Amino acid sequence: MCGVIGYIGTGVTPEFFYNGLKRLEYRGYDSAGIAMLEANKIYIERAEGKLTNLQKKLSNLPKSAHLGIGHTRWATHGKPTEQNAHPHRSDNIILLHNGIIENYKELKEFLLTKNYVFQSETDTEVAAHLLNYELKKLNNSNSVEDNMKKAIFSLVKQIRGAFAFGIICTDEPDTLYVVKYGSPIVLGIGENENYMASGIAALVDHTREIIILEDNEIAFLKKDSIKIVNFSGNEITREPITVNWSSNMLDKNGYDHFMLKEIHEQPQAVAQTINGRIDRNQGTVDLKAYGIHKINLKQIDRIQIIACGTSFYVSCLAKYYFEEFTRIPVEVDLASEYRYRSSTVNENTLCIAVSQSGETIDTLQAIKFAKENKAKTLAIVNAPGSSIAHVCDDESLIYAGPEIGVASTKALSAQLSSLLLLALGMAQEKNKKDKNYIANCLEDLSKVPSLIEKTLALSKPIKEITLKYQHMDNLLFIGRGQQWPVALEGALKLKELSYIHAEGYAAGELKHGPIALIDENMSVVCLAPKDQYYEKTISNIEEIRARGGKILSIGTEGDTSLQAISDDFIPVTKCSHIALPFLTTVPMHLFAYWIAVRRGNDVDQPRNLAKSVTVE
Ligand code: AGP
């Protein structure tokens, strides 16, 4: 989950690395470092904590150099200290790493017998010493670059886990070495300079021409060329893609936090995701525009949706719509648990991997498992060319734009709109719903952006309401039907942003145990819009009140009877059953956001978290 960046060219400043790492800080932010090579001298500066601590040391680096690497860390092995910060050095090798080396202990023991001295507790330092060891073993008749290639081949054969390496060899200052297996790496093409990074966001200020490095590949970057070989030594030709991200997509544009900006970008995230995929004249879904090219949806008789975190909750939400529209059984699985079941999928099962980053290793490994068991696989991702997309038969992009806040918001709305399009498209392909029904649902979906826009006005009243809740230690969230996953999402957001213990429950489940938690100290966030479950949810609210519990309800505007039995009431606009979960999710995000702000937490980079979880 770390952020890495590298440069080779005619001249680079320390600020290039610092600013690039700022763009990647959401991937990990517990320590950072930069190495630059100039006039055959290596300079390394590292710092514990946030990037700003490293900024104070930039003046110790050369004002200009032609080769360098930078890293911002999410600790896997070893505490977040300066000593454990990357890059790590082994004599002439300077190396940074995104990923995890699972067999680092046995390798470390071997290297200790070769008299290597370790300065850190990290697995990454093991890779640096092992590469140095392999390099030393080679005779010196070959060029340094040839020896480095051979040494890297030996290195990757010995390590198990996931790794993206950026490597400098001080004996060969004209090449930046990049190695990829299991962790994301992109290469950028510049004018007389080339770049590497763990995410496109770090490079959009310098180039739009991006090469996606794939697993089992090594790239040799020189200032005027990029060569790629696979671990078998075969040269690979890879066409660059042109990305349409702009710098201002990566700035807060006046918002206090990326999360608040991204909550407010939800209307356009939904609009951009459905745009061009609905044939308004026919009232149908354009499945080719959606991204279905290889999979024959007509033969699908079972669906599994695999995801983590917020992507899992939006998948649980979508299940209700898939089963309603397609009459196909749908299972939703936590990716981290999926492989522990005995797979029963076959070629008529559609396995959908839902992932904002497209790099979540749990989801990646799960969808690979599904594919090995003959399922048809579809990736719904926000990152073009991402690892999960690369594995799947088909890929459908959501067009939410870069999501920088660690807490996912606009991606959820875009993912839900994508899943609704697919569910309606499958109903259409399998003739499970009449054309008018599908056309009406698509019309309802097209109205969602403006309805979300209207709902965003709740930010102010919700900010006021959170005054009462900011110091609470526990909160429950309940909902029925589609509002149950919304309750789970609300609880997750509160946990990850405010560090308050929160649990989401199916409203009907409360009486089977959790109601024992209710007393005058427990507040319950109740999702109770006027849907088909309304009466039963009201009964649950009464059961809570009868035991002294406090009620914060999210209901349909004008519902005075719900308001009368609530301590606080948040109204959402009357809308279709297609739009409703979009609208009830907005207050969940705003509630968690404003409590986190009131508690003085780091909203965009909550403690212990990272934006993309690329370790299992
Ligand atoms: C959501 O706010 C969290 N940051 C986290 O649960 C996230 O949804 C999860 O890690 C999945 O990420 P992905 O969508 O990139 O796969």
XYZ file of C-alpha atoms and ligand atoms in Angstrom:
632
model
C 0.000 0.000 0.000
C 2.975 2.328 -0.142
C 3.478 5.164 -2.571
C 6.566 4.989 -4.754
C 7.972 7.345 -7.399
C 11.134 7.394 -9.527
C 12.802 9.625 -12.123
C 15.563 9.384 -14.682
C 16.400 12.204 -17.057
C 18.317 15.411 -17.510
C 17.454 17.105 -14.236
C 15.175 16.543 -11.262
C 14.715 18.449 -7.998
C 13.870 17.097 -4.539
C 10.481 18.834 -4.890
C 9.584 16.512 -7.814
C 9.745 13.551 -5.452
C 8.112 15.393 -2.576
C 5.179 16.622 -4.667
C 4.777 13.239 -6.319
C 4.709 11.545 -2.930
C 2.107 14.069 -1.740
C -0.123 12.802 -4.545
C 0.447 9.243 -3.300
C 0.317 9.908 0.433
C -3.174 8.428 0.622
C -1.536 5.065 -0.074
C 0.493 5.149 3.111
C 1.749 7.875 5.368
C 3.708 6.655 8.360
C 7.235 7.475 7.105
C 8.920 8.571 3.891
C 12.248 8.927 2.120
C 14.004 10.132 -1.032
C 17.283 9.020 -2.641
C 19.026 10.992 -5.389
C 22.182 10.118 -7.346
C 24.303 12.993 -8.602
C 27.929 12.948 -9.801
C 28.101 9.309 -8.681
C 27.261 10.295 -5.097
C 24.078 9.005 -3.460
C 22.063 11.205 -1.114
C 19.339 9.663 1.071
C 16.979 11.545 3.359
C 14.225 9.812 5.361
C 11.754 10.882 8.052
C 9.224 9.312 10.387
C 5.575 10.342 10.219
C 3.902 12.515 7.629
C 5.598 13.758 4.497
C 5.877 17.248 5.982
C 8.591 15.863 8.276
C 10.593 14.902 5.201
C 10.071 18.339 3.658
C 12.341 19.843 6.318
C 15.190 17.669 5.017
C 14.917 18.410 1.302
C 17.660 21.038 1.581
C 20.111 18.204 2.388
C 19.478 16.757 -1.066
C 21.117 18.026 -4.282
C 19.194 20.838 -5.934
C 19.304 18.857 -9.169
C 20.103 15.274 -10.070
C 19.425 12.985 -13.002
C 18.274 9.886 -11.095
C 16.219 9.408 -7.969
C 13.499 7.458 -6.123
C 11.006 8.362 -3.387
C 8.714 6.404 -1.066
C 5.878 7.013 1.409
C 5.214 4.030 3.642
C 2.378 1.977 5.124
C 4.262 -0.238 7.555
C 4.047 -3.992 7.135
C 7.268 -5.201 8.815
C 8.821 -2.918 11.414
C 7.484 0.104 13.204
C 6.958 3.396 11.334
C 10.389 4.868 12.171
C 13.071 6.706 10.201
C 15.268 3.617 10.400
C 12.549 1.541 8.705
C 11.645 4.168 6.119
C 12.525 3.464 2.487
C 14.711 3.639 0.412
C 17.009 1.004 1.892
C 20.669 0.627 0.933
C 23.039 -2.271 0.504
C 26.390 -0.846 -0.647
C 25.820 0.055 -4.341
C 22.136 -0.893 -4.286
C 19.434 1.586 -3.219
C 15.962 0.068 -3.286
C 12.378 0.941 -2.420
C 9.469 -1.449 -2.259
C 5.691 -1.526 -2.333
C 4.318 -4.897 -1.188
C 5.325 -7.625 1.237
C 8.021 -10.318 1.186
C 6.483 -13.301 2.930
C 9.690 -15.372 3.203
C 11.883 -12.506 4.394
C 12.855 -14.280 7.633
C 14.558 -17.246 5.936
C 16.258 -14.928 3.452
C 17.457 -12.708 6.289
C 18.936 -15.684 8.111
C 20.810 -16.667 4.953
C 22.135 -13.144 4.456
C 23.293 -12.954 8.055
C 25.476 -16.009 7.344
C 26.987 -13.934 4.522
C 27.833 -11.226 7.077
C 25.260 -8.690 5.953
C 24.469 -6.161 8.671
C 20.829 -5.044 8.922
C 19.970 -1.474 9.857
C 16.170 -1.952 9.897
C 13.385 -4.401 10.798
C 11.964 -4.369 7.293
C 11.488 -7.075 4.681
C 12.581 -4.517 2.096
C 16.143 -4.316 3.392
C 16.359 -8.071 2.841
C 15.654 -7.511 -0.853
C 18.360 -4.835 -1.073
C 21.010 -7.080 0.494
C 19.943 -10.127 -1.513
C 20.209 -8.159 -4.756
C 23.629 -6.899 -3.710
C 24.645 -10.475 -2.911
C 23.449 -11.777 -6.285
C 25.225 -8.926 -8.088
C 28.514 -9.634 -6.356
C 28.352 -13.296 -7.396
C 28.438 -12.389 -11.107
C 31.758 -12.012 -12.903
C 32.592 -8.508 -13.958
C 33.186 -9.152 -17.646
C 29.574 -8.204 -18.461
C 28.174 -4.696 -18.331
C 26.706 -3.547 -15.042
C 23.273 -3.415 -16.696
C 23.589 -7.049 -17.847
C 24.735 -8.102 -14.399
C 21.897 -6.156 -12.797
C 19.403 -7.911 -15.065
C 20.774 -11.324 -14.123
C 20.914 -10.403 -10.448
C 17.292 -9.202 -10.524
C 16.215 -12.450 -12.203
C 17.901 -14.333 -9.341
C 16.293 -12.047 -6.781
C 12.726 -12.488 -8.010
C 13.125 -16.265 -8.140
C 13.899 -16.328 -4.409
C 11.316 -14.015 -2.923
C 7.662 -14.890 -2.254
C 4.999 -12.255 -1.832
C 4.064 -9.080 -3.683
C 6.605 -6.519 -4.780
C 7.086 -3.428 -6.847
C 10.736 -2.370 -6.640
C 12.430 0.842 -7.722
C 16.196 0.262 -7.800
C 19.279 2.419 -8.274
C 22.696 0.841 -8.760
C 25.327 3.493 -8.092
C 27.721 1.726 -10.491
C 25.266 2.283 -13.349
C 23.776 5.807 -13.057
C 22.062 5.805 -16.473
C 19.371 3.279 -15.637
C 16.440 3.146 -13.225
C 15.359 -0.452 -12.649
C 11.680 -1.217 -11.978
C 10.366 -4.671 -11.038
C 6.702 -5.656 -10.699
C 4.902 -8.610 -9.215
C 1.598 -8.258 -7.348
C 1.856 -4.553 -6.507
C 0.863 -1.790 -8.928
C 3.438 0.152 -10.945
C 2.982 2.567 -13.840
C 5.678 4.103 -16.033
C 5.465 7.651 -17.399
C 6.979 8.849 -20.668
C 8.483 12.346 -20.665
C 10.669 14.527 -22.883
C 14.224 13.290 -22.275
C 13.049 11.873 -18.970
C 11.011 8.908 -17.787
C 9.200 8.091 -14.575
C 7.827 5.264 -12.441
C 5.126 5.453 -9.766
C 2.660 3.286 -7.873
C -0.210 5.397 -9.178
C -1.016 7.644 -12.134
C -1.844 10.496 -9.731
C 1.879 11.071 -9.050
C 2.686 11.653 -12.731
C -0.206 13.686 -14.186
C 1.684 16.935 -13.552
C 4.416 15.666 -15.901
C 2.871 13.362 -18.496
C -0.360 11.737 -19.691
C 1.475 8.956 -21.555
C 1.407 5.991 -19.230
C 2.630 2.405 -19.586
C 1.059 -0.126 -17.222
C 3.721 -2.568 -16.069
C 2.341 -6.072 -15.591
C 3.254 -8.907 -13.235
C 6.558 -10.730 -13.849
C 8.081 -7.764 -15.661
C 11.230 -5.671 -15.289
C 11.569 -2.228 -16.857
C 14.883 -0.543 -17.649
C 14.284 3.192 -17.720
C 16.844 5.500 -19.326
C 16.284 9.185 -19.976
C 15.329 8.487 -23.581
C 14.117 4.879 -23.611
C 12.080 2.289 -21.736
C 12.790 -1.401 -22.212
C 10.583 -4.114 -20.679
C 11.454 -7.792 -20.260
C 9.558 -10.533 -18.480
C 11.106 -12.718 -15.792
C 11.979 -15.245 -18.503
C 14.065 -12.607 -20.239
C 11.770 -12.071 -23.239
C 11.456 -8.487 -24.417
C 7.914 -7.090 -24.142
C 6.385 -4.383 -26.317
C 3.703 -2.389 -24.478
C 1.773 0.511 -25.987
C 1.276 3.524 -23.686
C -2.230 4.693 -22.768
C -3.165 8.362 -22.614
C -4.886 9.185 -19.330
C -7.403 12.018 -19.131
C -6.759 12.938 -15.526
C -5.898 16.560 -14.911
C -3.989 18.108 -12.032
C -7.027 19.906 -10.668
C -8.751 16.532 -10.236
C -6.014 15.897 -7.709
C -6.388 19.121 -5.769
C -8.925 19.932 -3.097
C -10.245 22.841 -5.173
C -11.249 24.826 -2.131
C -12.632 22.001 -0.029
C -11.075 21.403 3.388
C -10.618 17.717 2.647
C -10.540 15.421 -0.363
C -13.312 13.407 1.263
C -15.696 16.383 1.330
C -14.786 17.240 -2.250
C -15.427 13.658 -3.310
C -18.772 13.527 -1.468
C -19.743 16.560 -3.530
C -18.415 14.985 -6.732
C -20.882 12.113 -6.464
C -23.419 13.569 -8.919
C -20.802 13.777 -11.656
C -19.313 10.404 -10.686
C -22.722 8.791 -11.295
C -23.419 10.852 -14.403
C -20.019 9.990 -15.926
C -20.461 6.308 -15.146
C -23.886 5.956 -16.771
C -23.151 8.396 -19.591
C -23.083 6.708 -22.996
C -24.306 3.396 -21.599
C -28.054 4.010 -21.777
C -29.792 4.108 -25.141
C -32.386 6.759 -24.252
C -34.389 6.180 -27.433
C -34.685 2.431 -26.933
C -34.762 2.607 -23.152
C -32.073 -0.067 -23.012
C -28.590 -0.620 -21.617
C -25.748 -0.563 -24.151
C -23.776 -3.517 -22.798
C -20.902 -3.068 -25.235
C -20.422 0.498 -24.031
C -20.717 -0.881 -20.512
C -17.716 -3.130 -21.169
C -19.247 -6.554 -21.869
C -17.340 -7.933 -24.866
C -16.326 -11.527 -24.119
C -18.913 -12.690 -21.573
C -22.226 -14.031 -22.883
C -24.673 -12.843 -20.217
C -27.448 -15.049 -21.645
C -25.663 -18.198 -20.416
C -25.182 -16.911 -16.861
C -27.357 -18.715 -14.290
C -25.580 -17.614 -11.102
C -23.789 -14.498 -9.889
C -21.116 -14.030 -7.251
C -19.958 -10.547 -6.335
C -16.586 -10.391 -4.564
C -15.259 -7.306 -2.785
C -13.928 -5.730 0.415
C -15.024 -2.904 2.663
C -17.246 -0.284 1.092
C -17.105 -2.129 -2.217
C -18.499 -5.163 -0.367
C -21.370 -3.152 1.101
C -22.331 -1.650 -2.240
C -22.291 -5.184 -3.646
C -24.633 -6.346 -0.852
C -26.905 -3.463 -1.853
C -26.804 -4.395 -5.521
C -27.784 -7.989 -4.729
C -31.373 -6.882 -4.039
C -31.615 -5.316 -7.479
C -29.920 -8.164 -9.336
C -32.294 -10.752 -7.901
C -35.321 -8.511 -8.464
C -34.427 -7.756 -12.079
C -32.805 -11.001 -13.271
C -34.329 -13.717 -11.017
C -30.772 -15.162 -10.846
C -29.354 -16.220 -7.438
C -26.703 -13.777 -6.247
C -24.107 -14.364 -3.535
C -21.929 -11.574 -2.210
C -18.620 -12.656 -0.685
C -15.930 -10.932 1.314
C -12.904 -11.376 -0.908
C -10.667 -12.271 2.044
C -12.939 -15.241 2.854
C -13.889 -16.312 -0.654
C -11.039 -18.757 -1.239
C -11.756 -20.643 2.000
C -15.026 -21.955 0.609
C -15.032 -24.982 -1.672
C -15.750 -23.267 -4.927
C -18.879 -24.441 -6.715
C -18.657 -22.037 -9.636
C -18.679 -23.147 -13.276
C -18.662 -21.618 -16.754
C -22.235 -20.378 -16.238
C -21.324 -18.411 -13.118
C -20.534 -14.719 -13.408
C -18.024 -13.595 -10.761
C -17.840 -9.830 -10.424
C -14.865 -8.187 -8.697
C -15.825 -4.734 -7.411
C -12.850 -2.599 -6.464
C -12.266 1.161 -6.580
C -8.483 0.814 -6.712
C -8.463 -2.342 -8.836
C -5.467 -3.392 -6.723
C -6.960 -4.835 -3.500
C -4.955 -8.038 -3.157
C -7.791 -9.930 -1.369
C -10.110 -9.217 -4.283
C -7.396 -9.915 -6.845
C -6.583 -13.311 -5.374
C -10.283 -14.187 -5.021
C -11.132 -13.375 -8.628
C -8.077 -15.333 -9.822
C -9.458 -18.292 -7.812
C -12.869 -17.896 -9.459
C -11.243 -17.770 -12.890
C -9.210 -20.904 -12.168
C -12.566 -22.579 -11.417
C -13.915 -21.673 -14.862
C -16.204 -18.774 -13.817
C -16.698 -15.858 -16.176
C -15.079 -12.836 -14.560
C -15.916 -9.137 -14.724
C -14.002 -6.282 -13.065
C -15.842 -3.122 -12.001
C -12.980 -0.743 -11.189
C -12.077 2.943 -11.102
C -8.530 2.447 -12.339
C -7.873 1.651 -16.004
C -5.411 -1.174 -16.556
C -5.422 -2.168 -12.903
C -4.368 -5.624 -11.767
C -7.938 -6.838 -11.123
C -9.092 -5.556 -14.512
C -6.147 -7.288 -16.152
C -7.147 -10.677 -14.748
C -10.848 -10.541 -15.685
C -12.535 -11.541 -18.944
C -14.240 -8.145 -19.167
C -13.669 -4.789 -17.492
C -16.227 -2.079 -16.821
C -14.777 1.216 -15.650
C -16.561 3.518 -13.280
C -15.743 7.120 -14.140
C -15.580 8.546 -10.631
C -12.222 10.179 -11.293
C -9.330 9.773 -8.840
C -10.551 9.140 -5.288
C -7.884 10.409 -2.899
C -9.676 10.326 0.452
C -9.011 6.985 2.134
C -12.710 6.726 3.002
C -14.468 5.767 -0.203
C -17.483 7.931 -1.109
C -17.999 8.860 -4.775
C -16.700 5.442 -5.827
C -19.581 3.835 -3.929
C -22.171 5.843 -5.866
C -20.441 5.159 -9.159
C -20.131 1.437 -8.336
C -23.830 1.256 -7.447
C -24.819 2.959 -10.681
C -22.599 0.537 -12.595
C -24.079 -2.510 -10.846
C -27.616 -1.244 -11.512
C -26.786 -0.822 -15.203
C -25.457 -4.377 -15.312
C -28.472 -5.806 -13.460
C -30.865 -4.058 -15.854
C -28.724 -5.076 -18.815
C -28.863 -8.713 -17.723
C -32.630 -8.504 -17.232
C -32.838 -7.171 -20.774
C -30.578 -9.900 -22.209
C -32.529 -12.667 -20.478
C -35.964 -11.102 -21.088
C -36.740 -11.149 -17.395
C -38.380 -7.743 -17.291
C -40.544 -6.015 -19.903
C -39.007 -3.195 -21.872
C -41.088 -0.503 -20.193
C -40.037 -1.597 -16.741
C -36.380 -1.474 -17.737
C -36.822 1.868 -19.489
C -38.485 3.337 -16.398
C -35.708 2.092 -14.113
C -33.115 3.599 -16.437
C -35.020 6.862 -16.354
C -34.985 6.735 -12.560
C -31.244 6.049 -12.649
C -30.686 9.045 -14.913
C -32.292 11.272 -12.290
C -29.938 10.153 -9.525
C -27.200 12.813 -10.086
C -29.630 15.697 -9.582
C -31.224 13.984 -6.571
C -27.814 13.493 -4.953
C -27.036 17.152 -5.685
C -30.189 18.119 -3.788
C -29.337 15.792 -0.889
C -25.892 17.340 -0.466
C -27.637 20.341 1.059
C -27.979 18.169 4.180
C -24.317 18.829 4.948
C -25.091 21.919 7.016
C -27.862 20.446 9.249
C -25.863 17.249 9.681
C -22.830 19.261 10.757
C -25.038 20.821 13.459
C -26.486 17.480 14.560
C -23.016 15.933 15.000
C -22.373 18.391 17.834
C -24.340 15.951 20.033
C -22.699 12.763 18.811
C -19.017 13.639 18.511
C -18.042 12.382 21.980
C -19.935 9.108 21.884
C -18.014 5.853 22.319
C -20.541 3.554 20.674
C -23.237 3.830 18.028
C -25.544 1.353 16.294
C -26.765 1.681 12.709
C -29.858 -0.252 11.588
C -31.794 -0.692 8.355
C -33.951 -3.197 6.469
C -33.656 -4.470 2.911
C -31.411 -2.213 0.822
C -31.023 0.024 3.892
C -29.221 -2.744 5.777
C -26.001 -2.475 3.658
C -26.380 1.296 3.923
C -26.348 0.883 7.719
C -23.221 -1.285 7.464
C -21.562 1.377 5.310
C -22.546 4.105 7.776
C -20.971 2.155 10.629
C -17.783 1.534 8.650
C -17.388 5.205 7.773
C -17.842 6.242 11.382
C -15.295 3.673 12.547
C -12.632 4.479 9.974
C -12.950 8.263 10.250
C -13.834 9.041 13.867
C -12.438 5.897 15.579
C -15.806 5.528 17.379
C -16.945 1.925 17.786
C -19.981 1.514 15.526
C -21.915 -1.546 14.406
C -24.358 -1.928 11.550
C -27.242 -4.371 11.972
C -30.250 -5.574 10.066
C -33.085 -3.835 11.936
C -34.951 -7.108 12.316
C -31.894 -8.662 13.945
C -31.786 -6.261 16.887
C -34.241 -8.312 18.984
C -32.037 -11.393 18.540
C -29.376 -10.059 20.892
C -28.013 -6.593 20.145
C -31.048 -4.950 21.754
C -29.388 -5.862 25.062
C -27.017 -2.986 24.279
C -29.830 -0.459 24.355
C -30.114 1.906 27.261
C -30.141 5.677 27.683
C -26.455 5.804 26.737
C -26.882 4.130 23.370
C -27.818 6.073 20.249
C -29.067 4.282 17.163
C -28.908 5.636 13.608
C -32.081 4.306 11.988
C -32.518 4.219 8.232
C -36.310 4.409 7.924
C -37.346 5.883 4.576
C -40.881 5.225 3.347
C -40.082 1.989 1.524
C -41.790 -1.401 1.699
C -40.155 -2.154 5.065
C -41.160 1.107 6.743
C -43.783 -0.199 9.194
C -41.514 -2.929 10.528
C -38.617 -0.506 10.915
C -40.840 1.862 12.885
C -41.647 -1.039 15.219
C -37.914 -1.562 15.764
C -37.509 2.124 16.554
C -40.288 1.892 19.127
C -38.570 -1.148 20.710
C -35.381 0.944 21.034
C -37.205 3.922 22.521
C -39.005 1.660 25.003
C -35.557 0.851 26.428
C -34.332 4.430 26.578
C -32.276 4.383 23.384
C -31.758 7.657 21.480
C -32.870 7.778 17.821
C -31.194 9.557 14.940
C -33.416 8.688 11.986
C -32.899 9.148 8.272
C -36.368 9.226 6.720
C -38.482 10.587 3.911
C -38.967 14.352 4.011
C -42.365 15.258 5.502
C -42.572 12.100 7.615
C -43.694 13.910 10.750
C -44.604 10.699 12.575
C -41.048 9.394 12.271
C -39.714 12.784 13.225
C -41.949 12.764 16.326
C -40.361 9.560 17.651
C -36.779 10.620 16.810
C -34.351 12.657 18.852
C -32.872 13.861 15.554
C -34.336 13.508 12.074
C -32.581 13.826 8.718
C -35.013 14.049 5.761
C -34.176 12.751 2.278
C -36.164 13.573 -0.833
C -39.030 11.286 -1.856
C -37.670 9.247 -4.781
C -37.776 5.953 -6.694
C -36.538 2.691 -5.207
C -33.641 2.945 -7.665
C -32.484 6.303 -6.263
C -33.214 5.698 -2.579
C -29.963 3.987 -1.443
C -27.899 6.673 -3.195
C -29.695 9.314 -1.163
C -29.622 7.572 2.232
C -25.891 6.889 1.833
C -25.099 10.602 1.515
C -26.081 11.400 5.162
C -24.040 8.371 6.302
C -20.924 9.857 4.759
C -21.629 13.417 5.867
C -22.374 12.263 9.436
C -19.048 10.418 9.710
C -17.191 13.277 8.001
C -18.441 16.003 10.353
C -17.875 13.925 13.475
C -14.297 13.219 12.363
C -13.758 16.934 11.723
C -15.184 17.820 15.129
C -12.881 15.251 16.732
C -9.890 16.804 14.969
C -9.024 13.593 13.131
C -7.058 13.407 9.896
C -10.084 12.909 7.646
C -8.250 12.097 4.413
C -5.622 9.869 6.040
C -7.151 8.182 9.087
C -4.770 6.356 11.390
C -3.675 2.794 10.525
C -5.366 2.852 7.103
C -4.303 3.111 3.479
C -6.341 3.747 0.366
C -5.514 0.534 -1.401
C -4.855 -2.632 0.610
C -2.265 -4.534 -1.399
C -1.249 -6.954 1.348
C -3.326 -9.969 2.433
C -13.723 2.303 2.454
O -13.989 3.590 2.963
C -12.409 1.779 2.941
N -11.342 2.665 2.656
C -12.115 0.353 2.506
O -13.046 -0.474 3.157
C -12.206 0.051 0.988
O -13.534 0.152 0.548
C -11.713 -1.389 0.766
O -10.359 -1.481 1.160
C -11.853 -1.861 -0.694
O -11.060 -1.057 -1.519
P -11.230 -1.221 -3.127
O -12.629 -0.793 -3.464
O -10.183 -0.342 -3.715
O -11.022 -2.683 -3.452
